[in-house]
Amino acid sequence: MMNCASGPNLQSSIFNLPSHWRLLRHGHATGAENMAVDEAIAQGIAEGVSPPTLRFYGWTPPCVSLGRNQQVHGIDLAACAERGYDIVRRPTGGRAILHTDELTYSIAASPDHPLMAGLVLDAYLRISRGLVAGLRRLGIAAEEAPGSNRAGPDVSAACFEVPSAYEITAGGRKILGSAQARRAKSVLQHGSLPLVGDVARVVDCLAFADPAEREALRRSLTEHATTVEQVTGRQVGYEEAMEALIAGVAETLELDLVPGELTEQERAWMAELLRDKYCNDTWTLRV
């Protein structure tokens, strides 16, 4: 089946000098490949051999991703298989996401980089400001969710039901959710922007003891989450959305984004991660 901390401490001075970053405009790949690439870049950051990187990508076939520590018994594996959906476990936290008809970003840098400095929410807010600027270029009146938002222990298995602190909303509904993995020598954050379709489709991939619970979550997701098409009233393609986010992030965070490619070392790490982790049920389906 393979194929969040204290309030932000923002210092405006950290944005005064341009920062050189690698920009990766990737296409669509399997869930396992996408997660292996993200982790390989983070490994390169930790080893000091990869530059800070902003990456964009899509998913094919559609894929259900689980948060790093999410219980797999909350996922209906048979329903996913019937629909042709892959399953992957992310290196970041959070809950289940159905990746289809979307644009995904990832951003990786050293925890010493000014953009990532401080605690998890500090970096969340800085990055969110760049993403919000990109969404506004698409005509979306986006904003960060309040810093007081927290996911409680009784939330559902679906990631898009409630926006966490500084995740991005439009018209009061979540439109871009993110998750972060902060290690001693690297920070990886990635997030999903649904472009079109039914944001409640993920409900069909989850396991419920009571059908009424499924329908209640479906209604909740429909009320609390949205897509670019729903907000703008038009279909925004993958390329258009990507270029808007690139421009918003570059301008707002004053990043000098230089188009690049994966290094040979990153490709080697990716192959190892695919073999040993992301294409391995021991990782993906662990309880």
XYZ file of C-alpha atoms in Angstrom:
287
model
C 0.000 0.000 0.000
C 3.067 2.169 -0.226
C 3.746 3.590 -3.788
C 2.889 22.553 19.255
C 4.764 26.012 22.918
C 5.112 29.623 23.973
C 4.028 32.652 21.971
C 6.172 33.769 19.066
C 9.173 35.971 19.599
C 9.410 37.788 16.281
C 12.235 40.155 15.522
C 11.698 42.197 12.384
C 15.451 42.625 12.010
C 15.898 38.971 10.993
C 14.238 39.759 7.683
C 16.486 42.698 6.840
C 19.095 40.696 4.930
C 18.312 38.426 1.972
C 18.860 34.719 2.523
C 19.883 32.387 -0.307
C 17.652 29.315 -0.562
C 17.347 26.457 -3.014
C 13.988 26.278 -4.802
C 12.736 22.872 -5.972
C 9.743 22.855 -8.319
C 8.905 19.163 -8.334
C 5.987 17.450 -10.030
C 3.805 14.601 -8.798
C 5.207 11.486 -7.133
C 4.085 8.707 -4.803
C 3.595 9.399 -1.126
C 6.617 7.278 -0.222
C 8.818 9.144 -2.702
C 7.640 12.537 -1.490
C 8.307 11.756 2.153
C 11.692 10.202 1.352
C 12.757 13.324 -0.541
C 11.644 15.628 2.276
C 13.558 13.593 4.853
C 16.630 13.296 2.623
C 16.771 17.093 2.356
C 16.414 17.412 6.126
C 19.222 14.886 6.549
C 21.394 16.961 4.251
C 20.623 20.037 6.331
C 21.637 18.159 9.481
C 24.856 16.973 7.861
C 25.662 20.484 6.669
C 25.768 19.454 2.988
C 22.359 20.733 1.788
C 21.241 24.362 1.542
C 18.024 25.639 3.118
C 15.336 24.499 0.718
C 11.801 25.413 -0.320
C 10.148 22.606 -2.278
C 6.770 22.139 -3.976
C 5.229 18.854 -5.115
C 2.069 16.892 -5.814
C 0.911 13.306 -5.237
C 0.068 10.455 -7.585
C -1.757 8.240 -6.947
C -3.816 9.893 -4.193
C -2.344 9.066 -0.813
C -3.475 9.032 2.798
C -0.664 10.229 5.041
C -0.611 9.527 8.763
C 1.089 11.682 11.345
C 4.339 10.286 12.729
C 2.714 8.999 15.935
C -0.861 8.458 14.712
C -2.493 5.115 15.450
C -3.008 3.129 12.249
C -6.178 1.487 13.589
C -7.974 4.760 12.895
C -7.500 4.205 9.150
C -9.756 1.955 7.040
C -7.041 0.182 5.067
C -9.519 -1.786 2.951
C -11.383 1.361 1.918
C -8.108 2.996 0.898
C -7.147 -0.032 -1.175
C -10.552 -0.113 -2.900
C -10.094 3.507 -3.969
C -6.539 3.000 -5.151
C -5.073 5.246 -2.460
C -1.519 4.794 -1.217
C -0.729 5.033 2.484
C 2.358 6.662 3.948
C 3.470 7.811 7.383
C 4.924 11.307 7.575
C 8.083 12.207 9.513
C 6.043 15.064 11.004
C 3.186 14.992 13.478
C -0.504 15.648 13.047
C -3.381 13.539 11.813
C -4.546 11.897 8.591
C -4.652 13.822 5.312
C -5.898 12.669 1.914
C -3.467 14.122 -0.599
C -5.215 14.609 -3.934
C -5.954 17.662 -6.084
C -3.545 19.707 -3.995
C -0.250 21.568 -3.886
C 2.173 20.620 -1.113
C 5.083 22.705 0.103
C 8.021 21.689 2.264
C 10.636 23.917 3.824
C 13.812 22.686 5.472
C 16.613 24.573 7.217
C 18.868 24.493 10.225
C 17.239 25.382 13.556
C 19.891 28.115 13.762
C 18.524 29.820 10.648
C 16.654 33.032 11.569
C 13.492 31.739 9.907
C 13.467 28.683 12.174
C 14.847 30.258 15.339
C 12.997 29.856 18.615
C 10.270 27.316 19.230
C 7.880 25.496 16.924
C 5.271 28.255 16.923
C 7.856 30.949 16.233
C 8.767 29.295 12.935
C 5.117 28.473 12.202
C 4.117 32.117 12.352
C 6.999 33.352 10.215
C 6.381 30.742 7.511
C 2.621 31.285 7.653
C 3.083 34.972 6.886
C 4.843 34.081 3.646
C 2.183 31.523 2.695
C -0.620 33.982 3.468
C 1.030 36.517 1.159
C 1.098 33.890 -1.583
C -2.563 33.019 -1.133
C -3.501 36.688 -1.319
C -1.887 36.777 -4.749
C -4.558 34.263 -5.765
C -7.293 36.557 -4.493
C -7.767 34.712 -1.199
C -8.258 36.805 1.942
C -6.189 34.372 3.998
C -5.037 34.843 7.577
C -3.279 32.908 10.333
C -5.424 31.101 12.892
C -5.021 32.516 16.427
C -1.921 31.454 18.327
C -4.169 30.224 21.121
C -5.623 27.419 18.972
C -4.624 23.970 20.188
C -5.673 20.476 19.144
C -7.165 18.666 22.129
C -7.084 14.934 22.908
C -10.625 14.396 21.594
C -10.071 15.650 18.038
C -10.815 13.358 15.125
C -8.310 11.439 13.041
C -8.712 13.971 10.187
C -6.145 16.751 10.059
C -8.275 19.440 8.398
C -11.118 19.490 10.936
C -9.630 22.223 13.157
C -6.865 24.745 12.392
C -4.013 24.659 14.874
C -2.092 27.749 15.960
C -1.010 29.893 12.987
C -2.344 27.489 10.382
C -4.064 29.341 7.591
C -7.764 30.039 7.186
C -9.979 31.769 4.631
C -13.416 32.969 5.592
C -12.990 31.251 8.935
C -12.318 27.836 7.360
C -8.991 26.027 7.236
C -7.354 26.136 3.815
C -3.700 25.286 4.440
C -2.509 22.964 7.193
C 1.096 22.327 8.173
C 3.160 20.009 10.347
C 6.722 20.310 11.576
C 9.535 17.994 12.658
C 12.161 19.795 14.705
C 15.409 17.911 15.319
C 18.708 18.935 16.879
C 20.247 19.923 13.547
C 17.305 20.323 11.158
C 13.761 21.616 10.918
C 11.338 20.249 8.332
C 7.895 21.734 7.827
C 5.441 20.787 5.121
C 1.818 21.542 4.420
C -1.106 20.934 2.075
C -3.165 23.378 0.012
C -6.315 21.709 -1.408
C -7.027 23.175 -4.821
C -10.330 21.540 -5.817
C -12.635 18.725 -4.767
C -14.400 17.579 -1.628
C -12.306 18.245 1.489
C -14.411 15.675 3.359
C -13.305 12.755 1.144
C -10.771 11.729 3.771
C -13.675 10.567 5.948
C -14.144 7.589 3.631
C -10.602 6.478 4.537
C -11.134 6.480 8.291
C -12.438 3.700 10.512
C -15.596 4.286 12.561
C -17.488 1.990 14.912
C -20.670 4.020 14.354
C -21.731 5.260 10.874
C -23.261 8.315 12.554
C -19.783 9.376 13.679
C -18.569 9.222 10.090
C -21.355 11.484 8.878
C -20.860 13.892 11.773
C -17.193 14.274 10.873
C -18.076 14.686 7.202
C -20.378 17.590 8.096
C -17.765 19.105 10.397
C -15.046 19.004 7.741
C -17.372 20.546 5.162
C -18.122 23.371 7.583
C -14.579 23.961 8.846
C -12.322 23.347 5.823
C -12.261 24.659 2.274
C -10.401 24.602 -1.045
C -8.924 27.273 -3.295
C -11.726 26.748 -5.804
C -14.435 27.191 -3.179
C -12.909 30.444 -1.975
C -12.043 31.977 -5.343
C -14.942 30.628 -7.384
C -12.557 29.392 -10.090
C -10.169 26.536 -10.712
C -6.590 27.437 -9.841
C -4.068 25.057 -11.365
C -1.046 23.494 -9.699
C 1.452 25.745 -11.503
C -0.444 28.966 -10.791
C -0.803 28.141 -7.108
C 2.867 27.174 -6.852
C 4.125 30.376 -8.454
C 1.886 32.480 -6.203
C 3.229 30.822 -3.055
C 6.811 31.122 -4.293
C 6.349 34.850 -4.874
C 4.622 35.408 -1.528
C 7.236 33.521 0.463
C 10.168 35.117 -1.348
C 8.877 38.665 -0.941
C 7.523 38.436 2.601
C 10.436 36.471 4.102
C 13.042 38.156 1.872
C 14.423 34.869 0.597
C 16.587 34.744 -2.512
C 15.174 31.582 -4.103
C 17.560 29.934 -6.548
C 16.149 27.080 -8.706
C 18.087 23.866 -8.146
C 17.996 20.082 -8.089
C 18.526 17.318 -5.564
C 22.166 16.436 -5.000
C 23.518 12.960 -5.670
C 23.892 12.450 -1.929
C 20.263 13.414 -1.333
C 19.186 10.981 -4.044
C 21.185 8.229 -2.362
C 19.576 8.980 0.993
C 16.165 9.031 -0.695
C 16.727 5.521 -2.079
C 17.746 4.251 1.357
C 14.731 5.867 3.014
C 12.388 4.358 0.435
C 13.809 0.888 0.991
C 14.169 0.948 4.751
C 11.348 3.232 5.851
C 8.676 4.675 3.594
C 8.059 1.504 1.549
C 8.226 -0.643 4.668
C 5.093 -1.653 6.583
C 7.153 -1.762 9.774
C 7.196 2.050 9.624
C 3.974 2.833 7.804
C 1.562 0.500 9.576
C 3.118 0.501 13.017
C 0.774 0.908 15.953
